[in-house]
Coordinates of C-alpha atoms and ligand atoms in Angstrom, one line a residue:
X1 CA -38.0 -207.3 75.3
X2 CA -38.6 -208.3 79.2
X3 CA -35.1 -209.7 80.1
X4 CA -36.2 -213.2 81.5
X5 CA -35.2 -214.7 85.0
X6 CA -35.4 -218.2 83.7
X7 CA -34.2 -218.1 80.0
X8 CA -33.9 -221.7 79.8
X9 CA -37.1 -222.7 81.0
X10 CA -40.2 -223.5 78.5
X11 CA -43.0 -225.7 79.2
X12 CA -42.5 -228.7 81.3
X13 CA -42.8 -231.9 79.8
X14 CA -45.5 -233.3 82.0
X15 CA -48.2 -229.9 80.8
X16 CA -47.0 -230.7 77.2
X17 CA -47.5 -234.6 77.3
X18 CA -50.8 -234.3 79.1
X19 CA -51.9 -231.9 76.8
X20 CA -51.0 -233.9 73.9
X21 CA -52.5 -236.9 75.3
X22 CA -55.9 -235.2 75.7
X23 CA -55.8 -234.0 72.5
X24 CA -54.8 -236.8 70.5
X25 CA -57.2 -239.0 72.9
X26 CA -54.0 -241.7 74.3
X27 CA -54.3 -243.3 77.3
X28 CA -51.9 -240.9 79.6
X29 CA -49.4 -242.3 81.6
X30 CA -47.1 -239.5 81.0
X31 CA -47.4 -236.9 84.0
X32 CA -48.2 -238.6 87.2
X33 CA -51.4 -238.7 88.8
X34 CA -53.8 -241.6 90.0
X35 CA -57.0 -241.7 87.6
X36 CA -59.2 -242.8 90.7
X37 CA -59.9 -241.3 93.6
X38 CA -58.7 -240.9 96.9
X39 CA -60.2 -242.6 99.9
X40 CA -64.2 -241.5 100.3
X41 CA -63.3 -241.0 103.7
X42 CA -61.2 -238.6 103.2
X43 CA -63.4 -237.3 100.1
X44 CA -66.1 -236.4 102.5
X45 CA -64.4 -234.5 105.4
X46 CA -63.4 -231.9 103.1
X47 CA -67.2 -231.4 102.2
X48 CA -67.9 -231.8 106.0
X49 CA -65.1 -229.4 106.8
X50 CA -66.1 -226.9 104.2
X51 CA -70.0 -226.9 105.5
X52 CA -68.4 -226.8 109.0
X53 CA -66.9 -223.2 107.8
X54 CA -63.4 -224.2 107.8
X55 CA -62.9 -222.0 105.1
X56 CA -60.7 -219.1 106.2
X57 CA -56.9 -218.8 106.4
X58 CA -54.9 -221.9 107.9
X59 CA -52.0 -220.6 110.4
X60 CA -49.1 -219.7 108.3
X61 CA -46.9 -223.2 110.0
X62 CA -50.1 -225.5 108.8
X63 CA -53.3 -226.7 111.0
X64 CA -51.8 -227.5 114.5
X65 CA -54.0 -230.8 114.2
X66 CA -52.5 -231.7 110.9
X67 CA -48.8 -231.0 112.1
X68 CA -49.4 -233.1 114.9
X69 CA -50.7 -236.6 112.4
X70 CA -47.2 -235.7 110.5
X71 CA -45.3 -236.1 113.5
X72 CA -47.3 -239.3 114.9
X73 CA -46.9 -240.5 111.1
X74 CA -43.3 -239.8 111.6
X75 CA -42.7 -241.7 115.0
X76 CA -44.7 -244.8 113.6
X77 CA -43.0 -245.0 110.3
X78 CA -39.5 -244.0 111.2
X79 CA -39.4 -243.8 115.0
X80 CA -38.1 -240.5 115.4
X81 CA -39.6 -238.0 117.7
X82 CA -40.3 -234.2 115.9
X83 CA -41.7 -231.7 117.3
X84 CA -45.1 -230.5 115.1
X85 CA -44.6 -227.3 116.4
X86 CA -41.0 -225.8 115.3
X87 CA -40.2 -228.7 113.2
X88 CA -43.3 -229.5 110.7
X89 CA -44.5 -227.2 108.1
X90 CA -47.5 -227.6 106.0
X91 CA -47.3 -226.3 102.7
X92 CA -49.2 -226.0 99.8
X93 CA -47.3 -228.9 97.5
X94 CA -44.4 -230.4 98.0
X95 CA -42.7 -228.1 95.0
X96 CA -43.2 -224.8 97.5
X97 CA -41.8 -226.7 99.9
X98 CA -38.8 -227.1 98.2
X99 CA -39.0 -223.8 96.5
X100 CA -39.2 -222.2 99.9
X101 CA -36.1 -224.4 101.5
X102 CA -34.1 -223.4 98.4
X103 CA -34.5 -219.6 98.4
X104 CA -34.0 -220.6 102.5
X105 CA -30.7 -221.3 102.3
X106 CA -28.9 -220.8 98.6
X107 CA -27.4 -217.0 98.4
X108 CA -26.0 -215.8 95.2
X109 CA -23.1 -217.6 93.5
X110 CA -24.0 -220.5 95.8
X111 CA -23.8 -224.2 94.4
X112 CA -26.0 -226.8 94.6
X113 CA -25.9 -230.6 93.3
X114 CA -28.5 -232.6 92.3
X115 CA -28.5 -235.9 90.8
X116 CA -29.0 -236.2 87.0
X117 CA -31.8 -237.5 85.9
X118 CA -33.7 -234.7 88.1
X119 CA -36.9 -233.5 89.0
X120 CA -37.4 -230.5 86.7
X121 CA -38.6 -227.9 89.4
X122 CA -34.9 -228.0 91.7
X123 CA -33.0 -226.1 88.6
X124 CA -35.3 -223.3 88.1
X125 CA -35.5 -222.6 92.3
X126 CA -31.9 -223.0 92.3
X127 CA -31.3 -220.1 90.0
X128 CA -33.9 -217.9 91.3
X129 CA -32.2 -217.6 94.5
X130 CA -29.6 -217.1 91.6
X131 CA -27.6 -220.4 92.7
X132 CA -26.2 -222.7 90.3
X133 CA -26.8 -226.6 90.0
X134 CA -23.8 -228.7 89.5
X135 CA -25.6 -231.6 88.1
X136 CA -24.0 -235.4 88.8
X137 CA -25.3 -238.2 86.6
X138 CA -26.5 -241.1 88.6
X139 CA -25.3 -244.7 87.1
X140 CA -26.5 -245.8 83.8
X141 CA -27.5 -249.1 85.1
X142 CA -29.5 -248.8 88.4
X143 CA -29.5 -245.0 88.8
X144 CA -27.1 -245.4 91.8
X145 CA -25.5 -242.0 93.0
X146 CA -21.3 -242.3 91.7
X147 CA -19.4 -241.8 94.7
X148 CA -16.5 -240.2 93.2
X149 CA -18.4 -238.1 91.1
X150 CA -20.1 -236.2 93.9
X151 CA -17.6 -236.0 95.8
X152 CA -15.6 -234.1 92.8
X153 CA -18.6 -231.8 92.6
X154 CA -18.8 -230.8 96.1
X155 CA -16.5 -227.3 96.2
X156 CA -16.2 -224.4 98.6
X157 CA -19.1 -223.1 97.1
X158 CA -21.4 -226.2 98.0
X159 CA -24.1 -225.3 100.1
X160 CA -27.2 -227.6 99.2
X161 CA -27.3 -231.2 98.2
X162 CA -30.7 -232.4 96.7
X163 CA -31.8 -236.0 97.1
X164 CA -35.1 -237.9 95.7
X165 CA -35.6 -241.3 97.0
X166 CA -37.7 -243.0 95.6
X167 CA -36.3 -241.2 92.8
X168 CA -38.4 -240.0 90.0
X169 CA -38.2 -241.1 87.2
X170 CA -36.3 -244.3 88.0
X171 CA -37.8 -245.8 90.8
X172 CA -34.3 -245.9 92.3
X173 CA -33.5 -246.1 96.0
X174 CA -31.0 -245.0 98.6
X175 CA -29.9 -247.1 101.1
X176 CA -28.8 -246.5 104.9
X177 CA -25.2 -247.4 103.6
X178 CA -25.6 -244.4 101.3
X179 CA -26.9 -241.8 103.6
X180 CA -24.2 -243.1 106.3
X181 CA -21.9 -242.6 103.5
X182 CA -23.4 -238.6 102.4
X183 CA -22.7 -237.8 105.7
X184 CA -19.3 -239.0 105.7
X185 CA -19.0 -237.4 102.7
X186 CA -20.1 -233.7 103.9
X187 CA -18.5 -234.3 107.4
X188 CA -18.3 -230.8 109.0
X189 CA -18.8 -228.6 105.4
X190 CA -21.2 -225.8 105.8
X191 CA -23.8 -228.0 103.5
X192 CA -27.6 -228.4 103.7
X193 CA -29.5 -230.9 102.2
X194 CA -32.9 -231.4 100.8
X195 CA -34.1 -234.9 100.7
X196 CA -37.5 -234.6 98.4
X197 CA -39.1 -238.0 99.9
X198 CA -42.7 -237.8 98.3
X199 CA -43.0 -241.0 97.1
X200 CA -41.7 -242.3 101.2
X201 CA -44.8 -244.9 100.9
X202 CA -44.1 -246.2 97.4
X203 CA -41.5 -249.1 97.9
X204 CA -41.9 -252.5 96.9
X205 CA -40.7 -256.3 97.7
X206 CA -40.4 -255.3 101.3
X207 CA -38.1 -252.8 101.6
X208 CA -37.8 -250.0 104.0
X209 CA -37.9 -246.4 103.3
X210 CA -34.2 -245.2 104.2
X211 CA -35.5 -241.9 105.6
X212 CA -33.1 -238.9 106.4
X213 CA -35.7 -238.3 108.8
X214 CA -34.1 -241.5 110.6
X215 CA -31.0 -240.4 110.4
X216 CA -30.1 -238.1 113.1
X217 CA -26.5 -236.8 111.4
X218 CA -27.9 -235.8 108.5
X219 CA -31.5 -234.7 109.8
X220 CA -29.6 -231.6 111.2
X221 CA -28.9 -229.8 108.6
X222 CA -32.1 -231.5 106.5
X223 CA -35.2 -230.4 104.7
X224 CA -37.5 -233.7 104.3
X225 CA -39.7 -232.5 101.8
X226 CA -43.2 -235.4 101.4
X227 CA -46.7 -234.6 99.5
X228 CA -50.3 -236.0 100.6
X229 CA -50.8 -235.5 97.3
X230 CA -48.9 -239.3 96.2
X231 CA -49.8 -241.0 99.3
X232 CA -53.8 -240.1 99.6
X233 CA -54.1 -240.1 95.9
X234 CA -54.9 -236.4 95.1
X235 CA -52.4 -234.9 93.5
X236 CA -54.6 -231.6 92.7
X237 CA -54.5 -230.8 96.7
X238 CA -51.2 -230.1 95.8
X239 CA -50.4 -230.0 99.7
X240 CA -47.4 -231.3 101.3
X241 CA -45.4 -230.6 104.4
X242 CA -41.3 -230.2 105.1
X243 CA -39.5 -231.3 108.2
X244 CA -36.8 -229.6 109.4
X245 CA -34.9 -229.0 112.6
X246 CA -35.8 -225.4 114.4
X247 CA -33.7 -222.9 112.7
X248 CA -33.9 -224.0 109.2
X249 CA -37.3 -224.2 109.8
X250 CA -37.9 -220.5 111.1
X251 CA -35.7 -219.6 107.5
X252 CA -38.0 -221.7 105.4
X253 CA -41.1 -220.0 106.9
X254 CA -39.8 -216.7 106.4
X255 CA -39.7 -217.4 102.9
X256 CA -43.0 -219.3 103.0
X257 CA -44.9 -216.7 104.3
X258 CA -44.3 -214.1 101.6
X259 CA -44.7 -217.1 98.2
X260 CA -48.6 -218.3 99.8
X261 CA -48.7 -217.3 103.2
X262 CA -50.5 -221.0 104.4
X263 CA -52.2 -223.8 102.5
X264 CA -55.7 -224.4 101.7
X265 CA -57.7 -224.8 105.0
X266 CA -60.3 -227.1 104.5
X267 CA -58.0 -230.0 103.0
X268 CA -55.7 -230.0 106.2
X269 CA -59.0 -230.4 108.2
X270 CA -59.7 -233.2 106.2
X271 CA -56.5 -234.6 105.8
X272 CA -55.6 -234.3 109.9
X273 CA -59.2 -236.1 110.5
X274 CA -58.7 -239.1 108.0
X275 CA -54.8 -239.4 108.9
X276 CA -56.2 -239.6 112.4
X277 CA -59.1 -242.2 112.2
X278 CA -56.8 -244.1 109.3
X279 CA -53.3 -244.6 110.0
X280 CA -53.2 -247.4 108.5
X281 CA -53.3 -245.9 105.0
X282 CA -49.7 -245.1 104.5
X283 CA -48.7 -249.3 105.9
X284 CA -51.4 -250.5 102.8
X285 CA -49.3 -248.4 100.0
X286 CA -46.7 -250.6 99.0
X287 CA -48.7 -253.7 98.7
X288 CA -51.5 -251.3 97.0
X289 CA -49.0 -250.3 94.4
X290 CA -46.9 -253.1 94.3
X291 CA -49.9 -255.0 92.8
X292 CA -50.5 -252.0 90.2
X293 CA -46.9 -252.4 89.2
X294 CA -47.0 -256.5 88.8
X295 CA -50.1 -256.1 86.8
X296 CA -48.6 -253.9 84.6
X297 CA -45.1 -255.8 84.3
X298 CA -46.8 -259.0 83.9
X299 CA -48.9 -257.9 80.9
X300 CA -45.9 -255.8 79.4
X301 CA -44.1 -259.0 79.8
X302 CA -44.5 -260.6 76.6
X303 CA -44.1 -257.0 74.5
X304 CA -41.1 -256.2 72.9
X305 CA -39.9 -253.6 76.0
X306 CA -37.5 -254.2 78.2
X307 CA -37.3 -253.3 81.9
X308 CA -36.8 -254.4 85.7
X309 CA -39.5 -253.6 87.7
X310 CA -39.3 -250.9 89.6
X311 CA -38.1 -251.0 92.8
X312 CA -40.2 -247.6 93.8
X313 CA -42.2 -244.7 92.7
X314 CA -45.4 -245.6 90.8
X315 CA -43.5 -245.1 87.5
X316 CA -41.7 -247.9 85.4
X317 CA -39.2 -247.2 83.4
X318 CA -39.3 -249.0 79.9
X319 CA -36.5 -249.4 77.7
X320 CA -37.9 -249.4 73.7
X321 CA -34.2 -250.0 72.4
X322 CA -35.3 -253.4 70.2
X323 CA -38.5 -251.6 68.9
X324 CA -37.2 -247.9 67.9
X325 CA -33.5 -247.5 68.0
X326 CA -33.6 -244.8 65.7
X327 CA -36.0 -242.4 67.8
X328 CA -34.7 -240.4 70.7
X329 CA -36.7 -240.6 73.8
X330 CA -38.7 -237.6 73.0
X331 CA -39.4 -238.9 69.6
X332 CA -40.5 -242.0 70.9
X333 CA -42.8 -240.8 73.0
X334 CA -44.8 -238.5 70.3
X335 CA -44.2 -241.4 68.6
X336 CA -46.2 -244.3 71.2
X337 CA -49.2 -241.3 72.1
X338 CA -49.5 -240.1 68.6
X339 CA -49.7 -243.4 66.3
X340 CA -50.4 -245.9 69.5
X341 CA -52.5 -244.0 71.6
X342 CA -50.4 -244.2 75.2
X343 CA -48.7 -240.8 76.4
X344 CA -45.2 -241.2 77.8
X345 CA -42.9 -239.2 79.7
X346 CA -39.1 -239.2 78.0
X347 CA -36.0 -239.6 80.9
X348 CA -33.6 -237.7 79.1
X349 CA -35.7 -234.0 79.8
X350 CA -34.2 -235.3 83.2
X351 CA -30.8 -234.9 82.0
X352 CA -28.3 -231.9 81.7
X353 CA -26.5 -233.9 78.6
X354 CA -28.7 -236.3 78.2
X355 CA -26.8 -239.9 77.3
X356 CA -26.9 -240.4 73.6
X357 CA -27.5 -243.9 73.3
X358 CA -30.2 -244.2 76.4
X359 CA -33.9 -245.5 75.4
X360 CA -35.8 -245.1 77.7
X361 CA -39.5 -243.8 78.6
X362 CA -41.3 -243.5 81.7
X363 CA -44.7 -245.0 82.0
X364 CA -47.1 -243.7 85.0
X365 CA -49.0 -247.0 86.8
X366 CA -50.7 -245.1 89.3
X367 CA -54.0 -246.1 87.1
X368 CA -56.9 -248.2 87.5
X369 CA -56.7 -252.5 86.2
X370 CA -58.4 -251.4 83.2
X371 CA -56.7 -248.5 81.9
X372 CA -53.4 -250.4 82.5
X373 CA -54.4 -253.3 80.7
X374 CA -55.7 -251.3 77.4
X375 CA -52.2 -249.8 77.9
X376 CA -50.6 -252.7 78.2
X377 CA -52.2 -254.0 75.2
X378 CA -51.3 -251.3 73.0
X379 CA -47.5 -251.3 74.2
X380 CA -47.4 -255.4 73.9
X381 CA -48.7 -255.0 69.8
X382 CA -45.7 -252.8 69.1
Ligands
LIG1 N1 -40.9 -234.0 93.8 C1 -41.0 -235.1 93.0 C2 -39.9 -236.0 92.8 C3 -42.2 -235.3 92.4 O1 -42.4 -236.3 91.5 C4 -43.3 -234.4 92.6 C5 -44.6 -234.7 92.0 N2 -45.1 -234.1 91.1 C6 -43.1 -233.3 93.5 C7 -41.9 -233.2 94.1 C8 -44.1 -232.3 93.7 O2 -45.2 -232.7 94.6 P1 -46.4 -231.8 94.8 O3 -47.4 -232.1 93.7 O4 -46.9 -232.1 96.2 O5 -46.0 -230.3 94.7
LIG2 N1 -44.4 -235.0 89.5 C1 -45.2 -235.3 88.4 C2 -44.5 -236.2 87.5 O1 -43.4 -236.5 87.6 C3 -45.6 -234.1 87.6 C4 -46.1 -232.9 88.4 C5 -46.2 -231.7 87.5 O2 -46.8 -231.8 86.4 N2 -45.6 -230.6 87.9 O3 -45.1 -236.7 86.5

């Protein structure tokens, strides 16, 4: 009997609702992916790249080229000046980015908190570096981090914080107050954090992304984890990058190194080419999605869901309370893909203790006008 690293870890919940999904034939907004394609631009340079015989190993940091679009990308968006050299890291996916800053910096017996409901993959790198996660339950209502609740987790043994804004699955934000307030918070502790920002582009109504990028107190002891997977619209590049100041950095890519060595070559050429001849992309996001998410809240409207829109992310969270009371989430959702024919994700797989009386599903909009309104039909005849 093999003694497992990872007793309490099955499969995830986006493999088992995609899989179900395809199986049962439901329109899938369960795990999240675009079901159109990135820019043919950007298509085309990897084919270019790949003819070109860009096809051997990437430097172990990430294309020089490509490092240096993050950092422009950086200074445009958030005005901050990193360097692409010590400071940028490509990676292949934003989860081995924050696998690699986790095993970086968590020893044994370490803490770390994260923010309940939570992106499955922190737990499992947590206790592989054999940390533990103290887990703090965002607010019922808004998904707003409890002030007094963290700062009753935070102990001796703290030494990583991880933050998600835009947070998946609620779409919630953090604020400037709030980061001001972190920092506060961890004053002079011996405490990293990693802020996992890979939905950055994906904010609505006109706000601005409150990057920890932008803010210099807490970008010292920061990893800012984002994927070109969400903002190019190809999710199965799986290739991200971190920031991070020099000598977390130089940690994070000795960890790097040894899980892939570098990420796939031909993709960073094409990414550093169309980044470069389109910077413009990342500005047309939010009013790209935004529409995506009004269409789909308009036509979900008049069904018996409730929600506010989402204020981020390209997932809206729905609560089913006046249609099913008597399912659980993860009902529910085998419920609405088996005998309705749309795959959902359930929010309390997010949860440590998940709350009892929550109803909730996450739906994935990062689909085309006509697969969200055959969704939205389905959900509205419920
Ligand atoms: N963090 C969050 C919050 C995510 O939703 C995702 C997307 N799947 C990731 C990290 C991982 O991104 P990637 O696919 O680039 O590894
Ligand atoms: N981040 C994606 C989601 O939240 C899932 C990625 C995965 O399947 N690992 O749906």
């Amino acid at each position: 009997m093999i003694s497992s690293k990872l007793p309490n870890v099955g499969t995830t919940i986006f493999t088992t609702m995609s899989q179900l999904a395809a199986q049962t034939g439901a329109l899938n907004l369960s795990q999240g992916f675009p079901d159109f394609n990135g820019p043919q631009g950007l298509l085309e340079a990897v084919g270019r790249h790949i003819a070109q015989g860009h096809n051997q190993y990437a430097p172990m940091t990430g294309l020089q080229s490509l490092r240096e679009q993050v950092a422009a990308k950086i200074a445009r968006s958030y005005g901050v000046a990193i360097d692409p050299d010590s400071e940028v890291t490509i990676t292949p996916g934003a989860t081995e980015a924050i696998f690699c800053a986790v095993q970086a910096v968590v020893q044994a017996g370490d803490e770390v908190i994260v923010f309940d409901p939570c992106y499955d993959s922190y737990e499992p790198s947590v206790e592989l570096a054999g940390g533990r996660c103290v887990h703090v339950q965002l607010s019922a209502d808004g998904f707003a981090i409890d002030w007094q609740k963290l700062s009753d987790a935070i102990s001796d043994r703290t030494r990583l914080i991880i933050l998600n804004s835009p947070h998946n699955p609620s779409g919630a934000l953090i604020s400037r107050a709030d980061l001001d307030r972190l920092a506060a918070l961890i004053g002079e502790r011996d405490i990293y954090l990693i802020s996992d920002e890979v939905y950055e582009h994906l904010i609505f109504d006109g706000v601005q992304h409150a990057s920890v990028l932008a803010h210099e107190q807490l970008l010292r002891r920061a990893f800012v984890v984002s994927s070109f997977g969400k903002t190019y619209h190809v999710t199965g590049w799986k290739t991200g990058y971190v920031v991070a100041p020099p000598g977390l950095t130089l940690e994070l890519r000795k960890v790097h190194q040894y899980v892939n060595f570098c990420g796939v070559t031909p993709l960073q050429w094409a990414l550093a080419d169309y980044m470069a001849s389109n910077p413009e992309h990342v500005e047309e996001l939010p009013t790209f999605y935004q529409a995506k998410r009004d269409l789909f809240c308009d036509l979900l409207a008049p069904s018996r869901f409730t929600f506010t829109r989402t204020p981020g992310t390209y997932f809206q969270l729905v609560d089913y309370g006046q249609i099913r009371p008597d399912l659980n989430d993860v009902e529910m959702s085998l419920w609405l893909t088996r005998e309705h024919g749309v795959a959902t994700i359930p929010v309390s797989v997010f949860y440590q203790n998940p709350i009892a009386e929550q109803r909730l599903v996450r739906l994935c909009f990062a689909k085309r006008e006509d697969t969200l309104r055959a969704a939205a039909q389905k959900l509205a005849a419920i």
